[in-house]
Coordinates of C-alpha atoms in Angstrom, one line a residue:
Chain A
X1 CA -45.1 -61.2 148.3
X2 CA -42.2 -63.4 149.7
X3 CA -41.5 -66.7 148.7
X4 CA -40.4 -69.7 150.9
X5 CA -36.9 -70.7 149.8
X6 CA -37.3 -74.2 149.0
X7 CA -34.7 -76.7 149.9
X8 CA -32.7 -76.4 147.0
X9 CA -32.6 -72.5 147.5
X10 CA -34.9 -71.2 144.8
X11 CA -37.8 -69.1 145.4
X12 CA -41.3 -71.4 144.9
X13 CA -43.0 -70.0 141.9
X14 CA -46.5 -70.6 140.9
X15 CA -49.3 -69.2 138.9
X16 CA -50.7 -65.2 139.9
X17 CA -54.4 -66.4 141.2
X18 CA -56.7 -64.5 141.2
X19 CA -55.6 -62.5 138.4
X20 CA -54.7 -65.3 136.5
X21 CA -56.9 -67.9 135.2
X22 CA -57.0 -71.0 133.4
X23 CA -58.2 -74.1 131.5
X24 CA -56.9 -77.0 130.1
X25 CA -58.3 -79.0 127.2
X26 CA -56.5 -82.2 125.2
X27 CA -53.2 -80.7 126.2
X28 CA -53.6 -77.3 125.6
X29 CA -53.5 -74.3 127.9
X30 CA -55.7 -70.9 127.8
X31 CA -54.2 -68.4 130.3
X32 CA -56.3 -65.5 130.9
X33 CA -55.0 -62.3 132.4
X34 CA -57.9 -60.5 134.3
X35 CA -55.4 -57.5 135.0
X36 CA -54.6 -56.8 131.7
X37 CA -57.0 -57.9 129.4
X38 CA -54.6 -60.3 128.0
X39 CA -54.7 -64.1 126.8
X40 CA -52.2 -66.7 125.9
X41 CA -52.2 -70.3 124.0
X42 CA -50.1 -72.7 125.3
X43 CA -49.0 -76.2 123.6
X44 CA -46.5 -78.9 123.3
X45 CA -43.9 -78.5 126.3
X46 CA -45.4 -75.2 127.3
X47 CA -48.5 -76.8 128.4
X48 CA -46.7 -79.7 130.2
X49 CA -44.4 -76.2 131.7
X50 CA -47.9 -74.6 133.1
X51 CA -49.3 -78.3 134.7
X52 CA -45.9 -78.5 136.5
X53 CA -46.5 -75.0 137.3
X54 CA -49.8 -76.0 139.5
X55 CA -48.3 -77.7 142.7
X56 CA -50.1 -76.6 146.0
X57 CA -46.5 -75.7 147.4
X58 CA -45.6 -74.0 143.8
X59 CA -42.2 -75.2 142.0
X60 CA -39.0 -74.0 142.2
X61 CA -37.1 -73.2 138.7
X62 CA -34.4 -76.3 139.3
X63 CA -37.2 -78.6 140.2
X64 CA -39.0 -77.5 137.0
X65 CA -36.0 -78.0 134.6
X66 CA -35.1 -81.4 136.6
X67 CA -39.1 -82.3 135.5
X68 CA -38.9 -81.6 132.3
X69 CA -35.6 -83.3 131.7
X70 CA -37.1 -86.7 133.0
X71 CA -40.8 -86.0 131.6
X72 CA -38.9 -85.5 128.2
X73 CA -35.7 -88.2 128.6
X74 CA -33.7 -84.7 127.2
X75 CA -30.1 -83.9 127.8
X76 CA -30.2 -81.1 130.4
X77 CA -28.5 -78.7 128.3
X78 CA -31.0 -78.9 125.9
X79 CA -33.9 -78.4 128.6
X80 CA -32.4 -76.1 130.8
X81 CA -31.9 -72.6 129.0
X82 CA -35.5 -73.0 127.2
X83 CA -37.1 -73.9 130.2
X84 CA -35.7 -71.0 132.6
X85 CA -36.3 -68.1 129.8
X86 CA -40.1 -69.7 128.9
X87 CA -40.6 -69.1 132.9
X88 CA -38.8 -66.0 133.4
X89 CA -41.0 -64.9 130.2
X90 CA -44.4 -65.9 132.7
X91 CA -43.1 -63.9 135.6
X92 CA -42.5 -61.3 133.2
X93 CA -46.0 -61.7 131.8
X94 CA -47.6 -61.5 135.3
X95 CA -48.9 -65.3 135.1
X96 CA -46.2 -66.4 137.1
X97 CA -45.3 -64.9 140.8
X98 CA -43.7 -66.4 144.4
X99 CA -46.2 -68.2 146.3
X100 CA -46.8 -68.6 149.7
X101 CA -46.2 -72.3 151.1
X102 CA -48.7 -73.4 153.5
X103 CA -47.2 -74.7 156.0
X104 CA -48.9 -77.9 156.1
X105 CA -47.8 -78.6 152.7
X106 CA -45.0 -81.1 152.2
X107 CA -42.2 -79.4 149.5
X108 CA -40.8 -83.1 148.7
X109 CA -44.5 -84.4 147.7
X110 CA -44.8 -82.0 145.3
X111 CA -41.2 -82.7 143.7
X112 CA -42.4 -86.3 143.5
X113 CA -45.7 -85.3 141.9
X114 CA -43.7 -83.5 139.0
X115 CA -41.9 -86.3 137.9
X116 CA -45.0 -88.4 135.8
X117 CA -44.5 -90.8 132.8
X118 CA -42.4 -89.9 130.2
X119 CA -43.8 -87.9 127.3
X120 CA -44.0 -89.4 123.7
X121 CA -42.8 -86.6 121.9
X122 CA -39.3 -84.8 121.7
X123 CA -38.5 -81.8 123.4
X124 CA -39.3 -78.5 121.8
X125 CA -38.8 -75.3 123.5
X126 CA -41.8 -73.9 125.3
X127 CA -43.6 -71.0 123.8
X128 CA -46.6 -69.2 124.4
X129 CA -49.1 -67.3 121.6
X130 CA -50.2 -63.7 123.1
X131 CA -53.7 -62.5 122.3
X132 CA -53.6 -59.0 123.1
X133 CA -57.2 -58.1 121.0
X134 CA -59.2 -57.9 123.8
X135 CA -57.2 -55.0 126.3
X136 CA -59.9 -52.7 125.2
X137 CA -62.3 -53.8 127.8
X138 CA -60.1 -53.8 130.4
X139 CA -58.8 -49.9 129.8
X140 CA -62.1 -48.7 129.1
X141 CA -63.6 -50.9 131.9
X142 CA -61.0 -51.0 135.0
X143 CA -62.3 -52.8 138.0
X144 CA -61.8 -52.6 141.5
X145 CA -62.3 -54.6 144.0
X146 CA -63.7 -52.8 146.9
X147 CA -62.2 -53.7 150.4
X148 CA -64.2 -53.4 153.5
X149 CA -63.1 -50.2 154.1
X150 CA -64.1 -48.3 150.7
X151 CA -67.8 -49.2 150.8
X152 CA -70.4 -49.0 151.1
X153 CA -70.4 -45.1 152.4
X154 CA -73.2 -42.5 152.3
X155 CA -72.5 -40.7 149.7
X156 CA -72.7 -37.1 151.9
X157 CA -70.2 -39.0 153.9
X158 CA -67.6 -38.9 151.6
X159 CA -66.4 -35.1 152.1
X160 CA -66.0 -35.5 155.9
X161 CA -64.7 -39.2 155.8
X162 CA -62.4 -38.1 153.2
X163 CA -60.8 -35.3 155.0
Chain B
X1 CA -56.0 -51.5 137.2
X2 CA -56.5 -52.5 140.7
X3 CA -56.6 -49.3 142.6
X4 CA -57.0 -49.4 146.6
X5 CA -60.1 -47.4 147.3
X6 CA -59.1 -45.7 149.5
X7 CA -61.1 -43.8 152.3
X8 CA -60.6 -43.6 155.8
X9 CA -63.1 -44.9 158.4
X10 CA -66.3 -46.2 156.9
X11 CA -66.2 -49.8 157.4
X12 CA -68.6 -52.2 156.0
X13 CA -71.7 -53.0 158.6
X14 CA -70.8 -56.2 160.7
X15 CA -72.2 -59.5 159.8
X16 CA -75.9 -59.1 160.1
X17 CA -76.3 -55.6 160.4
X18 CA -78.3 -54.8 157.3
X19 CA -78.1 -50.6 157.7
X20 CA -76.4 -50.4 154.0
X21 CA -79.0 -52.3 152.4
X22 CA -81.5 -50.1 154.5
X23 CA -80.0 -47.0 152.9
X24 CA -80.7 -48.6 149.6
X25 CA -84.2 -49.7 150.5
X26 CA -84.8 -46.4 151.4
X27 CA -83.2 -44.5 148.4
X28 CA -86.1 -47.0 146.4
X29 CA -88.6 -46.3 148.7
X30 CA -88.9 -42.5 148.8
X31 CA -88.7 -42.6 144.7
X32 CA -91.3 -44.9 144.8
X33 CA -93.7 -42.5 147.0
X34 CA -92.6 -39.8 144.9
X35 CA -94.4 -41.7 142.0
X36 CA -97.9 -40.7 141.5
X37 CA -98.7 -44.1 140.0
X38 CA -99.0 -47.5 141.9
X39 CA -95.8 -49.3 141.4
X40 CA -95.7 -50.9 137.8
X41 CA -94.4 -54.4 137.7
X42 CA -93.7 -56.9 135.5
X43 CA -92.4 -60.4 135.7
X44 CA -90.3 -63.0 132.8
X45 CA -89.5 -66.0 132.7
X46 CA -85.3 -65.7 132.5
X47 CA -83.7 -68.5 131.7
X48 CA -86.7 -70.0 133.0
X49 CA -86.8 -68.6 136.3
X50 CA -89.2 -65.9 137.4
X51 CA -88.0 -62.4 137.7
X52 CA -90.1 -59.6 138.8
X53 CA -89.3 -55.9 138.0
X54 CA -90.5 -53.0 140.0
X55 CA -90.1 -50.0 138.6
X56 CA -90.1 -46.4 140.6
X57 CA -91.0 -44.8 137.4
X58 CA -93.0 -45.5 134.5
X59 CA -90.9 -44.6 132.0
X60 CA -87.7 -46.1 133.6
X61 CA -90.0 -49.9 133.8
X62 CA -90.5 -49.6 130.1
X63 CA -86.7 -48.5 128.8
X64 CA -85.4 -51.2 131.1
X65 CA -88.0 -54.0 130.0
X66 CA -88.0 -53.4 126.7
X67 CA -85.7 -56.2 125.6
X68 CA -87.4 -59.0 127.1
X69 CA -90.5 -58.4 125.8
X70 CA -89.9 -61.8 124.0
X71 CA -89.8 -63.4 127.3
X72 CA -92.6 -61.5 129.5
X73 CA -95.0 -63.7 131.4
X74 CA -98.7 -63.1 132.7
X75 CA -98.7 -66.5 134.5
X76 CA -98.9 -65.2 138.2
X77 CA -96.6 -67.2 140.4
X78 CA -94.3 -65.8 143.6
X79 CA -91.1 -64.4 141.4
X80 CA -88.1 -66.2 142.3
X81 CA -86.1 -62.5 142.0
X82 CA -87.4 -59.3 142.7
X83 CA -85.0 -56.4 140.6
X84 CA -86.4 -52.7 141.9
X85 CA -85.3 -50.3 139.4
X86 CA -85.1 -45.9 140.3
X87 CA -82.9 -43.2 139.9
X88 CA -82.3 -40.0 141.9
X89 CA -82.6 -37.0 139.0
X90 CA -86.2 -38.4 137.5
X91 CA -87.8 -39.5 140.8
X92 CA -86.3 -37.4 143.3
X93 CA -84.4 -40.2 145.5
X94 CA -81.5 -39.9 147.7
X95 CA -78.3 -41.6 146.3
X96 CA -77.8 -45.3 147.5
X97 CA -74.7 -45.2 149.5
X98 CA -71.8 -45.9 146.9
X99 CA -67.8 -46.4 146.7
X100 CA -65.7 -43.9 147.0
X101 CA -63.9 -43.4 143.6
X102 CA -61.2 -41.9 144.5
X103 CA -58.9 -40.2 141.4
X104 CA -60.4 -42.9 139.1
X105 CA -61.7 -40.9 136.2
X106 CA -62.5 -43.8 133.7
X107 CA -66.2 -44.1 132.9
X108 CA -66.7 -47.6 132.8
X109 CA -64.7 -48.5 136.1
X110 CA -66.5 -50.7 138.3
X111 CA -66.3 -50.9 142.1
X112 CA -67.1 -54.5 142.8
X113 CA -68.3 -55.8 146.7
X114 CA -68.8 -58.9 148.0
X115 CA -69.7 -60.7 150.9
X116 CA -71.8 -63.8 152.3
X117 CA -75.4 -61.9 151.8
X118 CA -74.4 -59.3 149.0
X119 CA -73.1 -58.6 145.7
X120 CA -73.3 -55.4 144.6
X121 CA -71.0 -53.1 141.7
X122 CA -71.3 -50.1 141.4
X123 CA -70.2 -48.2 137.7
X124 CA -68.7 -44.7 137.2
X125 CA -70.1 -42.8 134.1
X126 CA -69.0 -39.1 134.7
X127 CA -67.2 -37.6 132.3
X128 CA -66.7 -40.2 128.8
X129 CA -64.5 -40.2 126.3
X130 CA -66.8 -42.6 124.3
X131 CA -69.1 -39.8 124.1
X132 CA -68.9 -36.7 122.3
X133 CA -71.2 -33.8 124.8
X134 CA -70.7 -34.1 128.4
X135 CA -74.5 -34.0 128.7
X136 CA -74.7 -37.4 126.9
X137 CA -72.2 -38.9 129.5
X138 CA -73.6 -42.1 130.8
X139 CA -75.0 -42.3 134.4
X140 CA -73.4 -43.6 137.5
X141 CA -75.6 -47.0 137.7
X142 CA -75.3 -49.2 141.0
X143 CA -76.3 -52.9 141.1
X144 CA -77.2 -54.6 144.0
X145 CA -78.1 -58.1 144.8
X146 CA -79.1 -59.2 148.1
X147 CA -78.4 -63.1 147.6
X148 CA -80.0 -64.6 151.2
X149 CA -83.7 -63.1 150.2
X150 CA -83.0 -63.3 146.5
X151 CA -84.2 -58.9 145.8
X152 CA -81.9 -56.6 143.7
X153 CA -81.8 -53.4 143.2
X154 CA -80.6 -51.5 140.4
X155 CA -80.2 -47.8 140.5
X156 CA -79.1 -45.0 137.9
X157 CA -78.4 -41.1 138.7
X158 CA -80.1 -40.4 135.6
X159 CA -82.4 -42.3 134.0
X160 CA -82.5 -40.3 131.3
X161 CA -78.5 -40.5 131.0
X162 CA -78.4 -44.5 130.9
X163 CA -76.3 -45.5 128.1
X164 CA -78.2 -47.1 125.2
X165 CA -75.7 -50.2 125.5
X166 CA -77.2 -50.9 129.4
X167 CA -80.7 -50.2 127.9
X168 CA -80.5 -52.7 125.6
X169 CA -78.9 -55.7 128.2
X170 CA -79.9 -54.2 131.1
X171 CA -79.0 -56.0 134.6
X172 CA -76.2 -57.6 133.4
X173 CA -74.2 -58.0 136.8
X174 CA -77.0 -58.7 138.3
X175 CA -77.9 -61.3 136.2
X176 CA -74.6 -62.5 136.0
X177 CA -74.3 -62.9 139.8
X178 CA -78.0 -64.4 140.5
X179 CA -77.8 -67.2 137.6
X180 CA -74.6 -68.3 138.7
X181 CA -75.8 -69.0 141.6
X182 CA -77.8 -71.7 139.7
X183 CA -75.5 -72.9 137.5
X184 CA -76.7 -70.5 134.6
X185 CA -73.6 -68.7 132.9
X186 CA -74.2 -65.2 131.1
X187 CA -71.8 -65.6 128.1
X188 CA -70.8 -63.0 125.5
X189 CA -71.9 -65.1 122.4
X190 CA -75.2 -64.3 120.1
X191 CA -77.2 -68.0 119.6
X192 CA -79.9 -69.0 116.5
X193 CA -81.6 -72.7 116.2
X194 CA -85.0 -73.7 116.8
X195 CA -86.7 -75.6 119.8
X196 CA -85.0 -78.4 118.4
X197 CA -81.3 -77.3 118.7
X198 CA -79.2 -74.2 117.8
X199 CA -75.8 -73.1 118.0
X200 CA -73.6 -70.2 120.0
X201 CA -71.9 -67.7 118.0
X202 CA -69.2 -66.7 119.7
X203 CA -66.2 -63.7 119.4
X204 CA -65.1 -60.5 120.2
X205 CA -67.0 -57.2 118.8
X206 CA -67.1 -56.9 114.9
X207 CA -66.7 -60.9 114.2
X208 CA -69.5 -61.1 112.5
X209 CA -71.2 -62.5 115.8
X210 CA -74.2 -60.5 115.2
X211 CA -74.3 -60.1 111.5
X212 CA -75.3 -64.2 112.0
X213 CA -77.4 -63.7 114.6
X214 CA -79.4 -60.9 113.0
X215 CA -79.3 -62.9 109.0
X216 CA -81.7 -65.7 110.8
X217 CA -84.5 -63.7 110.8
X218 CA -84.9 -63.9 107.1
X219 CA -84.5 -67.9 107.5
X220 CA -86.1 -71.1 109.0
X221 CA -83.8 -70.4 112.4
X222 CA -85.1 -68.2 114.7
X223 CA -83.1 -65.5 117.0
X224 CA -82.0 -65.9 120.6
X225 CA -79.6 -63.2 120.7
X226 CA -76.5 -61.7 119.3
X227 CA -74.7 -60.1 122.3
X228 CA -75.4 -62.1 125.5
X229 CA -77.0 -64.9 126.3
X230 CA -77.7 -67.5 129.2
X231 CA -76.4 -70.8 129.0
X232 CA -76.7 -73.9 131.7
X233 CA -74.4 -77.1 131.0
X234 CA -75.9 -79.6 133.4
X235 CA -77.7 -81.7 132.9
X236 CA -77.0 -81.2 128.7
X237 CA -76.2 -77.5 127.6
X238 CA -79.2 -75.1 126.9
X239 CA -79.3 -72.0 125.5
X240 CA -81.7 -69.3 127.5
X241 CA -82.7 -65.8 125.6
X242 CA -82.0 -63.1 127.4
X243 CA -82.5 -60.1 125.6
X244 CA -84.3 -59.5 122.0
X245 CA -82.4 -56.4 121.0
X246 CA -79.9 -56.8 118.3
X247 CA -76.6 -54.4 117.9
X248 CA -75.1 -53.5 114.9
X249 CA -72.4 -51.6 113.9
X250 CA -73.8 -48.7 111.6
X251 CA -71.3 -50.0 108.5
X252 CA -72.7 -53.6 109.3
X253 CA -76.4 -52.1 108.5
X254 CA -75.8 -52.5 104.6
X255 CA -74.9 -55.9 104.5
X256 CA -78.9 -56.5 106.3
X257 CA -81.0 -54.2 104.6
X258 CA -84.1 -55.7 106.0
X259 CA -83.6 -54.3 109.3
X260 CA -83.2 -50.7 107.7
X261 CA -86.9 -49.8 108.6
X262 CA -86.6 -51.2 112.2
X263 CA -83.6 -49.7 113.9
X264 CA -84.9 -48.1 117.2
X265 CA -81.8 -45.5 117.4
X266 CA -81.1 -44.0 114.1
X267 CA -78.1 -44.5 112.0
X268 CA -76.8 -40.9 112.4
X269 CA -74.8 -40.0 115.3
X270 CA -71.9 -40.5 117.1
X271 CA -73.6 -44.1 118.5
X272 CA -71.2 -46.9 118.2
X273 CA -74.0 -50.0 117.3
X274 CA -77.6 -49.3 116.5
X275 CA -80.3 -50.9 118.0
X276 CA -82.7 -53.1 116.8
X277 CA -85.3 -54.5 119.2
X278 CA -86.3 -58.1 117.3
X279 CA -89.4 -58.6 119.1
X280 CA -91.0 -56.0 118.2
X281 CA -90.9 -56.2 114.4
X282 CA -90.0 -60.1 114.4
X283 CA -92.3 -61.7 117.4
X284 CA -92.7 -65.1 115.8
X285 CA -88.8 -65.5 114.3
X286 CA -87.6 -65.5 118.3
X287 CA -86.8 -68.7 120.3
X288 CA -86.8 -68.6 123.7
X289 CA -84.2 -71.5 124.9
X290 CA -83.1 -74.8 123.1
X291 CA -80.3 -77.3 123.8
X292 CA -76.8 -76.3 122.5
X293 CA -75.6 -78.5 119.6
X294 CA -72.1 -76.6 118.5
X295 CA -70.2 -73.6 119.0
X296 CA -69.8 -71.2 115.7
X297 CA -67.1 -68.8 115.9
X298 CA -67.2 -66.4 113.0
X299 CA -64.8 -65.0 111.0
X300 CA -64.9 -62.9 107.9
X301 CA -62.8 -64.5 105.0
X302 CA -61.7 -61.8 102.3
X303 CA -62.9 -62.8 99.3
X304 CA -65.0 -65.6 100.1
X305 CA -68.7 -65.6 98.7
X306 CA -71.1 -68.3 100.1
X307 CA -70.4 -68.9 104.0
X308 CA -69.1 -72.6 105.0
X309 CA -68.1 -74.1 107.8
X310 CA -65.2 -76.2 109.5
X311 CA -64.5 -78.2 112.1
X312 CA -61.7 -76.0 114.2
X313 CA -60.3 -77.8 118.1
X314 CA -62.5 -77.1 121.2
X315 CA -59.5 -74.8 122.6
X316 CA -59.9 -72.3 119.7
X317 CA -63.5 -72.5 120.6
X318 CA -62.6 -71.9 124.0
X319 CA -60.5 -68.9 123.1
X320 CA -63.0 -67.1 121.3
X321 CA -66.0 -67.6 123.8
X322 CA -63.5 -67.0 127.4
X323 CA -61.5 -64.0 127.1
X324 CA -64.7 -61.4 126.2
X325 CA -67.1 -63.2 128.3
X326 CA -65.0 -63.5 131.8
X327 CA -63.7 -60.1 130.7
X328 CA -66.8 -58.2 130.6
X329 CA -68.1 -60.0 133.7
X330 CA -66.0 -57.4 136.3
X331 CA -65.5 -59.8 139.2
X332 CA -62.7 -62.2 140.3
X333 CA -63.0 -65.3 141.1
X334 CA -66.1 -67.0 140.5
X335 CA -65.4 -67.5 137.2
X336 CA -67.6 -69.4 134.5
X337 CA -64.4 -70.4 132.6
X338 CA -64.3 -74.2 133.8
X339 CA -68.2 -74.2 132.5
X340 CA -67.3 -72.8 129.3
X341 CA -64.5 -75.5 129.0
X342 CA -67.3 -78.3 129.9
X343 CA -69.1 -76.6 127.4
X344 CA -67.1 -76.6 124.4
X345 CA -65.7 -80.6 125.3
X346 CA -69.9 -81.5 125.2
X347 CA -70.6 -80.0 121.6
X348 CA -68.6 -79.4 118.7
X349 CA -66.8 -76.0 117.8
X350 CA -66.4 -74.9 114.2
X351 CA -65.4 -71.8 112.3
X352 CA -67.9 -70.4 110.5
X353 CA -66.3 -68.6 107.7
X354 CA -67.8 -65.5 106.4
X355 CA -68.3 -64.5 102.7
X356 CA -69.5 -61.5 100.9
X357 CA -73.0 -63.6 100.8
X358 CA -74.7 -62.8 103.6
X359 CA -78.0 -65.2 103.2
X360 CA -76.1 -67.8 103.2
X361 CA -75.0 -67.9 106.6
X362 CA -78.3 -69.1 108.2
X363 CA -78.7 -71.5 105.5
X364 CA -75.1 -73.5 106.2
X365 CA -75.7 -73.2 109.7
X366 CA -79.6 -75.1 109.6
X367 CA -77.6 -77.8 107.4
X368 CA -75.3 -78.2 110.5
X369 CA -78.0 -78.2 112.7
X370 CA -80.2 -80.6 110.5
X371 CA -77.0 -83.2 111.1
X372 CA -76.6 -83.0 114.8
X373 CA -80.0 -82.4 115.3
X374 CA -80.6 -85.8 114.1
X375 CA -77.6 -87.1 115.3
X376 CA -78.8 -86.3 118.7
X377 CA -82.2 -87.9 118.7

């Protein structure tokens, strides 16, 4: 996977699809990891963090903090560390990943879509709860997609197509 | 795990070639001339469509039928799905064309295909590590749903080795895949209520899902399920039973002792649950679909005694219902997770806390549904 560098340098980031999935209800955020059988909670800034997250063209990390900054009227330097760890902690979790701009998708309307009203509460570092309860059915149960070329086969076929 | 298969040369049939599906057909066909007997079928009423079964083998049509008894039909009509059921070792068929597995060695991995005409997933079952003898390793199974003429097939290497977890829900990805199709979901959650209204129970394994399910029978609310049932949102949510058969966990048993006398596989063993087939020893306490009036996620509460419930938000509800349900279903993509969000923002969600009094669960749970019930008239 390679990212388009954005203007402002930083590799586009949004979420792992189709891996990853989501829902959102009243402001909250469950994240489910298909790969790994894991799920998260998101709230508060977090969940504000993940809708940035969903632009078509993806967001860069500078773009993300400058959101959150005018979403939450915060002093930068209370925004920024928080901000860059909570999404380094999502690529690290496999929710998060470079995406592929399309090339008919305009980078400066999706900075402009970022910026919305201001929120009504004060900043508080984004977290996410990990659910990790459920793994069991995805070790005991791995799944593979099959591509074109793995099936369908005869099964006498396999020895000879195999060789 | 997302493995390549790997395998060099085969490629899939080109659009409109239908030879794999031929190989399939005739993997079903030459069990089915192998049977002495004229080809049993049956049809249900499934979420309240028509399925037919065809069964190569006598013995395979009543294992695999058995838990939808509840919902069997004699009403003839054209079935809207036709599911043709064989294996290879009883009836003497050909395998169906399947995946190569490659070095995958786990028993439950599942090989999943998709294109414009077909869905089909096939599951590995060699060698297990949830079972003790190698003879009493599950069968390779392979599911396949041809979605343009609405026929499935669904295929075992042994019948005799088919796990008693797929005998008692069987056709799951089948299911799965056709009702989606019509805007039916197949969720991991057990369900009790009446015609009137009933509620989900929803969690992982050991929540006490079925514990709830299984305490209505001794109550005014009838059973739907405790494991898996069908559920449409539009145009209001309704709950569909799918299959009668209830699974316990042996240590769960004693908390229920009037199911003692009617578990189907024996509490001794190295079985994980133990079935109980609820139709057949319950046939009047069994409701066959009603409209969804909350979601119940249970949870068992050290030291509590008489069950109660509270209100908890539609995102816990959510959580407890998504993760095991799109989990279990094997596929990417396709997902019923936005119509479980609909869901749980169109009824309430509540914890239903668990106490050491087990007959009181149904009873707090038809006061809830005595409220919205009437609430909803």
């Amino acid at each position: 996977m390679s990212g388009r560098i954005g203007e402002n340098g930083g590799i586009r980031l949004g979420v792992s699809a189709p891996q990853v999935i989501h829902e959102t209800i009243d402001g909250e955020v469950i994240i489910i990891n298909l790969s790994t059988g894991t799920y998260y909670s998101l709230k508060g800034s977090a969940a504000d963090v993940w809708e940035l997250i969903q632009q078509p063209a993806g967001i860069a990390e500078s773009e993300l903090v400058d959101a959150v900054e005018a979403r939450y009227a915060a002093p930068r330097a209370d925004v920024e560390i928080p901000v860059r760890s909570f999404l380094r902690e999502l690529v690290e979790e496999g929710l998060v990943s470079p995406v592929e701009v399309p090339s008919d998708v305009s980078l400066a309307g999706s900075r402009q879509s970022s910026d919305r009203g201001a929120a009504l509460h004060a900043f508080t570092p984004p977290t996410f709860e990990k659910f990790t309860d459920m793994k069991d059915l995805v070790l005991l149960d791995p799944v593979h997609e099959v591509t074109e070329m793995g099936w369908p086969q005869r099964r006498d076929e396999r020895t000879t197509s195999a060789s | 795990v997302n493995h390549e298969v790997a395998s060099a040369g085969q490629a899939f049939p080109a659009a409109g070639e239908r030879s794999w599906l031929d190989l399939v057909e005739r993997s079903f066909s030459v069990a089915l001339r192998a049977s002495a007997a004229s080809v049993p079928y049956r049809e249900y009423l499934l979420a309240d469509r028509r399925v037919q079964l065809q069964a190569a083998h006598p013995e395979l049509m009543r294992r695999l039928s058995r838990s939808f008894s509840h919902v069997e039909t004699t009403v003839t009509a054209e079935p809207e799905l036709v599911i043709h059921l064989w294996d290879s070792a009883v009836c003497g068929a050909p395998w169906p064309p399947t995946p190569h597995a490659g070095e995958e060695q786990a028993p439950g991995a599942f090989f999943y295909y998709r294109d414009d005409g077909v869905q089909a997933g096939f599951q590995l079952g060699t060698a297990d590590a949830r079972s003790s003898e190698a003879s009493e390793a599950p069968t390779p199974s392979l599911s396949v749903l041809d979605t343009e003429r609405n026929v499935a097939w669904y295929w075992a290497a042994d019948a005799d080795r088919i796990p008693y977890w797929d005998e008692a829900a069987p056709f799951r990805f089948l299911l799965d895949w056709w009702l989606r199709d019509r805007g039916i979901h197949r969720l991991h959650a057990g369900a009790i209520g009446t015609p009137e209204g009933g509620v989900l129970l929803t969690g992982k394994s050991g929540s006490g899902k079925s514990t709830s399910a299984l305490a209505s029978l001794e109550s005014t609310l009838q059973y739907a399920g405790d494991d898996y049932v069908a559920v449409g949102v539009d145009p209001e949510p309704w709950v569909y039973s799918l299959y009668s058969s209830g699974k316990l966990a042996p240590n769960h048993v004693e908390r229920l002792p009037f199911l003692l006398p009617a578990l189907a596989n024996g509490r001794d063993g190295d079985e994980d649950k133990t079935i109980v087939y609820v139709h057949e020893h319950w046939p009047d306490d069994i409701v066959r679909d009603f409209p969804l009036r909350a979601i119940l996620t249970p949870k068992i509460v050290p030291g509590l005694v008489g069950a109660r419930i509270t209100e908890v938000s539609p995102l816990t509800g959510l959580a407890a219902l998504a993760p095991s349900t799109v989990l279990q279903i094997h596929t990417r993509g396709q997902h019923p997770l936005e119509g479980m969000r609909r869901l749980v923002q169109a009824v309430p969600t509540y914890a239903l806390e668990l106490g050491s009094d087990i007959s009181s669960i149904p009873h707090v749970i038809a006061d809830l549904l005595t409220g919205l019930n009437a609430r909803s008239r």
